[in-house]
Short mmCIF file of C-alpha atoms in Angstrom, two decimals:
data_model
loop_
_atom_site.label_atom_id
_atom_site.label_comp_id
_atom_site.label_asym_id
_atom_site.label_seq_id
_atom_site.Cartn_x
_atom_site.Cartn_y
_atom_site.Cartn_z
CA UNK A 199 2.11 -16.92 10.25
CA UNK A 200 -1.39 -18.19 11.02
CA UNK A 201 -4.40 -17.95 8.85
CA UNK A 202 -5.71 -14.41 8.29
CA UNK A 203 -9.27 -15.68 7.79
CA UNK A 204 -10.52 -14.78 11.26
CA UNK A 205 -12.74 -12.13 12.85
CA UNK A 206 -11.10 -8.70 12.87
CA UNK A 207 -9.20 -9.13 9.57
CA UNK A 208 -9.65 -6.35 7.08
CA UNK A 209 -8.62 -6.60 3.39
CA UNK A 210 -8.19 -3.33 1.48
CA UNK A 211 -8.21 -3.70 -2.28
CA UNK A 212 -8.90 -1.74 -5.40
CA UNK A 213 -7.69 1.43 -7.08
CA UNK A 214 -6.31 4.03 -4.69
CA UNK A 215 -7.11 7.62 -5.72
CA UNK A 216 -4.10 9.90 -6.06
CA UNK A 217 -3.77 13.43 -4.77
CA UNK A 218 -2.99 15.86 -7.63
CA UNK A 219 0.73 16.37 -7.90
CA UNK A 220 1.73 13.02 -6.28
CA UNK A 221 4.36 11.15 -8.34
CA UNK A 222 2.72 7.76 -8.80
CA UNK A 223 6.04 6.42 -10.31
CA UNK A 224 8.11 7.16 -7.23
CA UNK A 225 11.02 4.95 -6.01
CA UNK A 226 9.25 4.26 -2.71
CA UNK A 227 5.80 4.40 -1.08
CA UNK A 228 4.60 5.11 2.48
CA UNK A 229 0.94 4.64 3.33
CA UNK A 230 -0.98 5.16 6.58
CA UNK A 231 -4.52 4.22 7.57
CA UNK A 232 -5.97 5.69 10.72
CA UNK A 233 -9.26 4.69 12.33
CA UNK A 234 -11.60 7.00 14.33
CA UNK A 235 -9.91 5.89 17.63
CA UNK A 236 -6.59 7.11 16.36
CA UNK A 237 -5.02 3.68 15.80
CA UNK A 238 -2.73 3.75 12.76
CA UNK A 239 -1.47 1.02 10.44
CA UNK A 240 1.56 1.92 8.35
CA UNK A 241 3.46 0.29 5.51
CA UNK A 242 6.60 1.43 3.60
CA UNK A 243 8.07 -0.28 0.58
CA UNK A 244 10.61 0.35 -2.14
CA UNK A 245 10.10 -0.10 -5.86
CA UNK A 246 12.75 -1.77 -8.00
CA UNK A 247 12.48 -1.38 -11.81
CA UNK A 248 13.00 -4.63 -13.62
CA UNK A 249 14.63 -5.12 -16.97
CA UNK A 250 12.32 -5.12 -19.98
CA UNK A 251 10.96 -8.51 -20.86
CA UNK A 252 11.42 -7.77 -24.57
CA UNK A 253 12.55 -4.92 -26.75
#
């Protein structure tokens, strides 16, 4: 994979507001971002709970 530091690269960061009633501790997430032209970027990932570091 080449460098992402080039014209046209967008970095989204920060706190994402939640819609009331959405379970923020879900087992998986699916997110979409659509621009005014109708082009959409999608990502889906699963969450795996790790063992506690200490008790």
